[in-house]
Short mmCIF file of C-alpha atoms in Angstrom, two decimals:
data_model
loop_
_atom_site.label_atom_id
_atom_site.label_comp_id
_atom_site.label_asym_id
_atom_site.label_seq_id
_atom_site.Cartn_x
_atom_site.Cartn_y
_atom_site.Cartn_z
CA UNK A 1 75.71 120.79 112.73
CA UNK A 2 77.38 121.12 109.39
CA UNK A 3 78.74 124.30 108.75
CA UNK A 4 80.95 124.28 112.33
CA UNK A 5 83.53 121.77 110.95
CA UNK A 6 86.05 123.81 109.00
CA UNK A 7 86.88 122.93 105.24
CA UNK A 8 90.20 122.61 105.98
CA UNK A 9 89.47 119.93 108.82
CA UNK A 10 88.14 117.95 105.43
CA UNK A 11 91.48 118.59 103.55
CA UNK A 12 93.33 117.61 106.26
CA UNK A 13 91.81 114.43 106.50
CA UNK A 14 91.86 113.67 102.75
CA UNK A 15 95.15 114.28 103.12
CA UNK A 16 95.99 111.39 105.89
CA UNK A 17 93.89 108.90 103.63
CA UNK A 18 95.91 110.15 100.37
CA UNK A 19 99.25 109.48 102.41
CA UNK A 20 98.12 106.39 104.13
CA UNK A 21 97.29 105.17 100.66
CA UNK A 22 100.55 105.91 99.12
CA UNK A 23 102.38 104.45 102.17
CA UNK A 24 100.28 101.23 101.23
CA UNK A 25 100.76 100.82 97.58
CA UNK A 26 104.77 101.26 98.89
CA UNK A 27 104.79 98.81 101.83
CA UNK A 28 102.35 96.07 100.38
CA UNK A 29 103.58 93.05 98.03
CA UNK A 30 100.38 91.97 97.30
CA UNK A 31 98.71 92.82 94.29
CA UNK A 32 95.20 93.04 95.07
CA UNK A 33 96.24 95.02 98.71
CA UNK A 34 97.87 97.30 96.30
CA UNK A 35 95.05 98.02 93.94
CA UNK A 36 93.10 98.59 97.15
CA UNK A 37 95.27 100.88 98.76
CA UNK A 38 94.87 103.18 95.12
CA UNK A 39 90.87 103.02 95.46
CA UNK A 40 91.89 104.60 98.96
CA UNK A 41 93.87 107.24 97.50
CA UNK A 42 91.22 107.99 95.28
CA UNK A 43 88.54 108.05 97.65
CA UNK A 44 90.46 110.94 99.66
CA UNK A 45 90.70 113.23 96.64
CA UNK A 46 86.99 112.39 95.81
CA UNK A 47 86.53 113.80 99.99
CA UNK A 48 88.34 116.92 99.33
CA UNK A 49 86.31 117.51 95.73
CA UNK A 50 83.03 117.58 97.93
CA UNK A 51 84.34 119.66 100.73
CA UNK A 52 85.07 122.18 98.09
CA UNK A 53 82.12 121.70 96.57
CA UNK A 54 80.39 122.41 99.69
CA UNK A 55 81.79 125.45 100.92
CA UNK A 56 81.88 126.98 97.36
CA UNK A 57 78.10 125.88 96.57
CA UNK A 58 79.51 124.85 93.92
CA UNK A 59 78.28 121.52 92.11
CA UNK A 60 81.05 121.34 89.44
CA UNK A 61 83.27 118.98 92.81
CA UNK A 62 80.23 116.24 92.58
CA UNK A 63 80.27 116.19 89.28
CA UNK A 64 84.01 115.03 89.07
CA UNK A 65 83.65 112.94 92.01
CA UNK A 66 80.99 111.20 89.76
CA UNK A 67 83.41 110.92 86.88
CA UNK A 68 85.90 109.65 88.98
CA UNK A 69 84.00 106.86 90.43
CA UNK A 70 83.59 105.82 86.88
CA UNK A 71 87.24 105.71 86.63
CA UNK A 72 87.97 103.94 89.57
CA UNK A 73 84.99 101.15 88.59
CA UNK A 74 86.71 100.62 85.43
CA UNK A 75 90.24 100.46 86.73
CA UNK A 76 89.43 97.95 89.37
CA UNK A 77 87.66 95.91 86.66
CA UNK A 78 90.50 95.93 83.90
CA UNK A 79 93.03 96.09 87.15
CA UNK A 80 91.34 92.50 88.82
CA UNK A 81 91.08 91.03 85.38
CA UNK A 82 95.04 91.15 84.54
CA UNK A 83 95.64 90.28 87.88
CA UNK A 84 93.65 86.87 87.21
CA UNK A 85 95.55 86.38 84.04
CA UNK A 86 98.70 87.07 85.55
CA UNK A 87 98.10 84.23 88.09
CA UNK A 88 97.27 81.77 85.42
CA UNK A 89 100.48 82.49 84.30
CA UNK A 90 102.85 82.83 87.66
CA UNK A 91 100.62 81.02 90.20
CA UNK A 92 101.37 84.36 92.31
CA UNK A 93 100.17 88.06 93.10
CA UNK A 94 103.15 89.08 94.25
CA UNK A 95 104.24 92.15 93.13
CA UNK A 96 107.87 91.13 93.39
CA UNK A 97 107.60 88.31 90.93
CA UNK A 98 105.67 90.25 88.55
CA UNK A 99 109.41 91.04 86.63
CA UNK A 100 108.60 90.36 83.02
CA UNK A 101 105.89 91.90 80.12
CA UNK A 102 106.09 88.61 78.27
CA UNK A 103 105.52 85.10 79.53
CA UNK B 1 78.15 118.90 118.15
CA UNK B 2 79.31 118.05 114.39
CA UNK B 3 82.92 118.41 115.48
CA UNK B 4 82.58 115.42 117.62
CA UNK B 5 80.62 113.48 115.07
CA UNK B 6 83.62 114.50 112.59
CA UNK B 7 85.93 113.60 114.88
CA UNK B 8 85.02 110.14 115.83
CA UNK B 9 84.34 109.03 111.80
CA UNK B 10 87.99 110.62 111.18
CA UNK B 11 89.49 108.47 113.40
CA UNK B 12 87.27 105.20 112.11
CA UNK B 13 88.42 105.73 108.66
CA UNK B 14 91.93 106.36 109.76
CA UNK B 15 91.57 103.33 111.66
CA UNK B 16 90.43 101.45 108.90
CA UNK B 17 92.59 102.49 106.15
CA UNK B 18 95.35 101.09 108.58
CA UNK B 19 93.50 98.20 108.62
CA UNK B 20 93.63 97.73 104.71
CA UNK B 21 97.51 98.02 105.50
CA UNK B 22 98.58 95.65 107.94
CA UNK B 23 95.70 93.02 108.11
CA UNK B 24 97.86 90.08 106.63
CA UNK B 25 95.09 88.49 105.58
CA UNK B 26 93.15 90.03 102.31
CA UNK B 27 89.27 89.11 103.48
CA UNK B 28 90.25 90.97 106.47
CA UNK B 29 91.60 93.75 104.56
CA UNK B 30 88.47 94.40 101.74
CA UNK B 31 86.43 94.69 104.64
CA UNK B 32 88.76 97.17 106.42
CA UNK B 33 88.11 98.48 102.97
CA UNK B 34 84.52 98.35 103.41
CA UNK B 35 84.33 100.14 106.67
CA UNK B 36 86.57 103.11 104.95
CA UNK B 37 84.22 103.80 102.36
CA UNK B 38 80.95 103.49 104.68
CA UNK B 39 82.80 106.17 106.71
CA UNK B 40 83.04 108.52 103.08
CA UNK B 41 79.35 108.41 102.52
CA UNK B 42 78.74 109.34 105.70
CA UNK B 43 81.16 112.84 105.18
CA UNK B 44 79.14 113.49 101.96
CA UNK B 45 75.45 113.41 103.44
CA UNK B 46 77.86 115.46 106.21
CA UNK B 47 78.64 118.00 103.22
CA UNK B 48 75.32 118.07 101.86
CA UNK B 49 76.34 115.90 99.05
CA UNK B 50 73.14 113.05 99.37
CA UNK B 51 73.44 111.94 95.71
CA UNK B 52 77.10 110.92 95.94
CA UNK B 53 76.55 109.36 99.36
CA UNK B 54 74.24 106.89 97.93
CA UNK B 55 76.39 106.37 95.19
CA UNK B 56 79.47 105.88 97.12
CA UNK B 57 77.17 103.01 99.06
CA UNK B 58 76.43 101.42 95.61
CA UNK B 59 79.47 101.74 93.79
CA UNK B 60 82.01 101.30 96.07
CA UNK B 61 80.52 99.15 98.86
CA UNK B 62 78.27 97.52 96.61
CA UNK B 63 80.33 96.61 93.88
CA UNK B 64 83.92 97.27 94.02
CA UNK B 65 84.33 95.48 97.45
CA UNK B 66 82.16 92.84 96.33
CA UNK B 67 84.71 92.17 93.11
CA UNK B 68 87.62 92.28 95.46
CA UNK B 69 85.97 89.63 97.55
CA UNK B 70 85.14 87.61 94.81
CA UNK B 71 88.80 87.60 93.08
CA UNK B 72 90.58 86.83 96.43
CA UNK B 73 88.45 84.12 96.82
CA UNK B 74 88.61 83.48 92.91
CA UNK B 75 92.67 83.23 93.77
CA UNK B 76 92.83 81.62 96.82
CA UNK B 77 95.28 84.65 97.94
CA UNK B 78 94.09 85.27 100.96
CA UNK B 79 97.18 84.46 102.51
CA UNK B 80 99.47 85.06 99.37
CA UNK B 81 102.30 87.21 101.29
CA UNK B 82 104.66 85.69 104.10
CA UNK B 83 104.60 88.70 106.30
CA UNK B 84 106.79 88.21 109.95
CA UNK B 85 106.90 91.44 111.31
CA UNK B 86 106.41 95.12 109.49
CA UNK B 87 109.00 96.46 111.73
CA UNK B 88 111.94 96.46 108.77
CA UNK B 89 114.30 99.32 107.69
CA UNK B 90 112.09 98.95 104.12
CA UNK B 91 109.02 99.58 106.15
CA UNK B 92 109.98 102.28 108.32
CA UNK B 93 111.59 104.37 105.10
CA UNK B 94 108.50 104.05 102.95
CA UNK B 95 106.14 104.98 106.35
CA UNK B 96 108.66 108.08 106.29
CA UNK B 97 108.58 109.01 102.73
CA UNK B 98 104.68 108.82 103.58
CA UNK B 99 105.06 111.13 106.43
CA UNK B 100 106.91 113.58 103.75
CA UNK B 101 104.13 113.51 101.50
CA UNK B 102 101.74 114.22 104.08
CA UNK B 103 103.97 117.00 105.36
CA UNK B 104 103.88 118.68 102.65
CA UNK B 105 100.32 118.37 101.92
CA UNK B 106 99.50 119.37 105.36
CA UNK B 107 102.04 122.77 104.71
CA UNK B 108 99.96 123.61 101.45
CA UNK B 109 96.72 123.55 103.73
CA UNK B 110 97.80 125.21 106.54
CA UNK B 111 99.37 128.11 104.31
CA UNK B 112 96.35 128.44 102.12
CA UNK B 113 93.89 128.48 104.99
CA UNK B 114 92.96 132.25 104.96
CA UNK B 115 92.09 131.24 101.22
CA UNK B 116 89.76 128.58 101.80
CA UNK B 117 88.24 130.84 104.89
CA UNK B 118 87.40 134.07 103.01
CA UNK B 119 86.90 132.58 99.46
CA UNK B 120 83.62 133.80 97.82
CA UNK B 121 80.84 131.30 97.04
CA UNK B 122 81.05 131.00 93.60
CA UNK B 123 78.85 127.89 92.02
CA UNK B 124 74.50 128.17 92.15
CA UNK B 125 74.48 124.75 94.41
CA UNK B 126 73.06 127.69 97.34
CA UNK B 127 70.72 126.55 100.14
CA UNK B 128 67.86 128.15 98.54
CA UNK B 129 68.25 126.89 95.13
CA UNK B 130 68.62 123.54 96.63
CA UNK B 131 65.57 123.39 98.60
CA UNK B 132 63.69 124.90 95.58
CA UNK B 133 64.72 122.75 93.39
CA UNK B 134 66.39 119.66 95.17
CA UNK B 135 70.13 118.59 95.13
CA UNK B 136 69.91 115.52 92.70
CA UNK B 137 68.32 117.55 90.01
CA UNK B 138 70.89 120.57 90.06
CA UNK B 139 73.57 117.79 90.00
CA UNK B 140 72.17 116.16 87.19
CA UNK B 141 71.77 119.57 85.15
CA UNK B 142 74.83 120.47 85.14
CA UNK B 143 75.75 116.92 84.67
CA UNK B 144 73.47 117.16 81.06
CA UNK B 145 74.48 120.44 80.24
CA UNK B 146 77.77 121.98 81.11
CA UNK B 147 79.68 118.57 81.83
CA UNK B 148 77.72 116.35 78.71
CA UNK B 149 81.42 115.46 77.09
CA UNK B 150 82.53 114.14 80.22
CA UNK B 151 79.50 112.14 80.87
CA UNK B 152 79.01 110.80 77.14
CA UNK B 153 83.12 109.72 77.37
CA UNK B 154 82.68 107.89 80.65
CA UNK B 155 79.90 105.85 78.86
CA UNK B 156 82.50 105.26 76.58
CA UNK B 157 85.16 104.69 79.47
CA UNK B 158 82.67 101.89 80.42
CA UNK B 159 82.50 100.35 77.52
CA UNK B 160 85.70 99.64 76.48
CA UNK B 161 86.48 98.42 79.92
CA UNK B 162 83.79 95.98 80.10
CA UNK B 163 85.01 94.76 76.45
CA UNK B 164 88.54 94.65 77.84
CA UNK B 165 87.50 92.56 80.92
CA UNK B 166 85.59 90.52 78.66
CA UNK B 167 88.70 89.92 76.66
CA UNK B 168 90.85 89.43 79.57
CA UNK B 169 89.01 86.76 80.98
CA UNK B 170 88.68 84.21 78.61
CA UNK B 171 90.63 81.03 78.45
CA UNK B 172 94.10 80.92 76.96
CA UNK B 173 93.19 78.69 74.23
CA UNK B 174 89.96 80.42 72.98
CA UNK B 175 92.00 83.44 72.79
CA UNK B 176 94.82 82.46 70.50
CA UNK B 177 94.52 83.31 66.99
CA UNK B 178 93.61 81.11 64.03
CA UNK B 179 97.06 82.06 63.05
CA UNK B 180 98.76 81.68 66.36
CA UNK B 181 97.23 77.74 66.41
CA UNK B 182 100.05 75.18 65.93
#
């Protein structure tokens, strides 16, 4: 059941999530849509680190799938936190209106 | 059998990660979100990877939707951006420049595919070992040994982004200075 779907198959699809992502962060004004769209992009490059990981028997892949979810836990943390400070400031997420590093 | 099964999740997350796209509302979006990740964990118990299928569930769908959620409803943004219609010249060139990118991804596959077919198995995750000894515990010994640095600076990682958060949060006027006071 597992071993008939080739590791490419895998790639390929973490590829269409990785580009689908980076269309996203591209297309999308919102802020929080945005830092969505990178947890996306991430999420396909963790995919293809366990494909490999699988068809090399190899357990080095998990292991930096499991550092990147770290990563990505912190990032969204620090990344949701700014973007709440940012709206006391501007009253917006907008990406657009987000034009100035001081006040 | 399992090319079916692949088949129909490829499509759902596909599906879904358009979803996190175009839904014009956020809510709508984080749970596109949701369904995306679901579909993950169910590639990694696919690839034999159990541990980081649970912790894909717990992590991701547990947690990091959860804080989306919570600051779009924290926000009231649900509805932040005025969208019309995605058909614009913008759109379309960015939606190419994506179909580029995956172009050229898709080229590096296809031309290293011989690679990936006859590469020998290299690592000690094998069938046997894992049976014998289970797949969590070789995971988490090479997580203690070989890969202790990495593990000891995410701690660290952590740390300094909970302080950072912690920081970030508080209220304008607790955060200013006894200098910066007028």
């Amino acid at each position: 059941m597992i071993n008939d779907v080739p590791v490419s198959y895998y790639l390929l699809l973490s590829a269409i999530l990785f580009a689908i992502g980076a269309g996203g962060v591209l297309i999308r004004r919102n802020a929080i849509v945005v830092l969505m769209c990178i947890e996306m992009m991430m999420n396909a490059v963790n995919l293809s680190f366990v494909a490999f990981s699988r068809y090399l028997d190899s357990a080095a892949g998990q292991i930096f799938v499991f550092m990147i979810m770290a990563v990505a836990a912190v990032e969204v943390a620090v990344g949701l936190a700014l973007l709440v400070e940012l709206n006391r400031h501007k009253q917006t997420v907008n990406t657009d209106e987000m034009n100035s590093l001081k006040g | 059998m399992g090319l079916i099964f692949f088949f129909i999740l490829a499509a759902m997350a596909v599906v879904a990660a358009f979803g996190v796209i175009f839904n014009k509302n956020v809510v709508h979006s984080a749970l596109s979100l949701l369904v995306n990740f679901c579909a993950l964990a169910v590639f990694y118990f696919m690839l034999n990877a159990q541990f980081l299928a649970i912790v894909q569930i717990l992590v991701y769908a547990g947690a990091i939707v959860v804080l989306f959620l919570f600051v779009v409803m924290l926000l009231g943004a649900e509805l932040g951006e005025k969208v019309s219609t995605w058909l614009t010249v913008r759109n379309a060139f960015l939606a190419a420049l994506g179909l580029v990118l995956l172009t050229i991804i898709g080229t590096a596959v296809f031309e290293n595919n011989h690679v990936f077919q006859t590469a020998g198995k290299t690592g000690d995750l094998t069938t046997a070992a894992v049976q014998q000894y289970g797949q969590t515990q070789m995971i988490s010994r090479a997580l203690f040994t070989d890969y202790l640095l990495a593990f000891e600076l995410a701690s660290v990682l952590l740390l300094v982004g909970i302080v950072g958060v912690v920081w970030l949060a508080r209220q304008p006027q607790e955060r200013a200075g006894p200098e910066e006071n007028q």
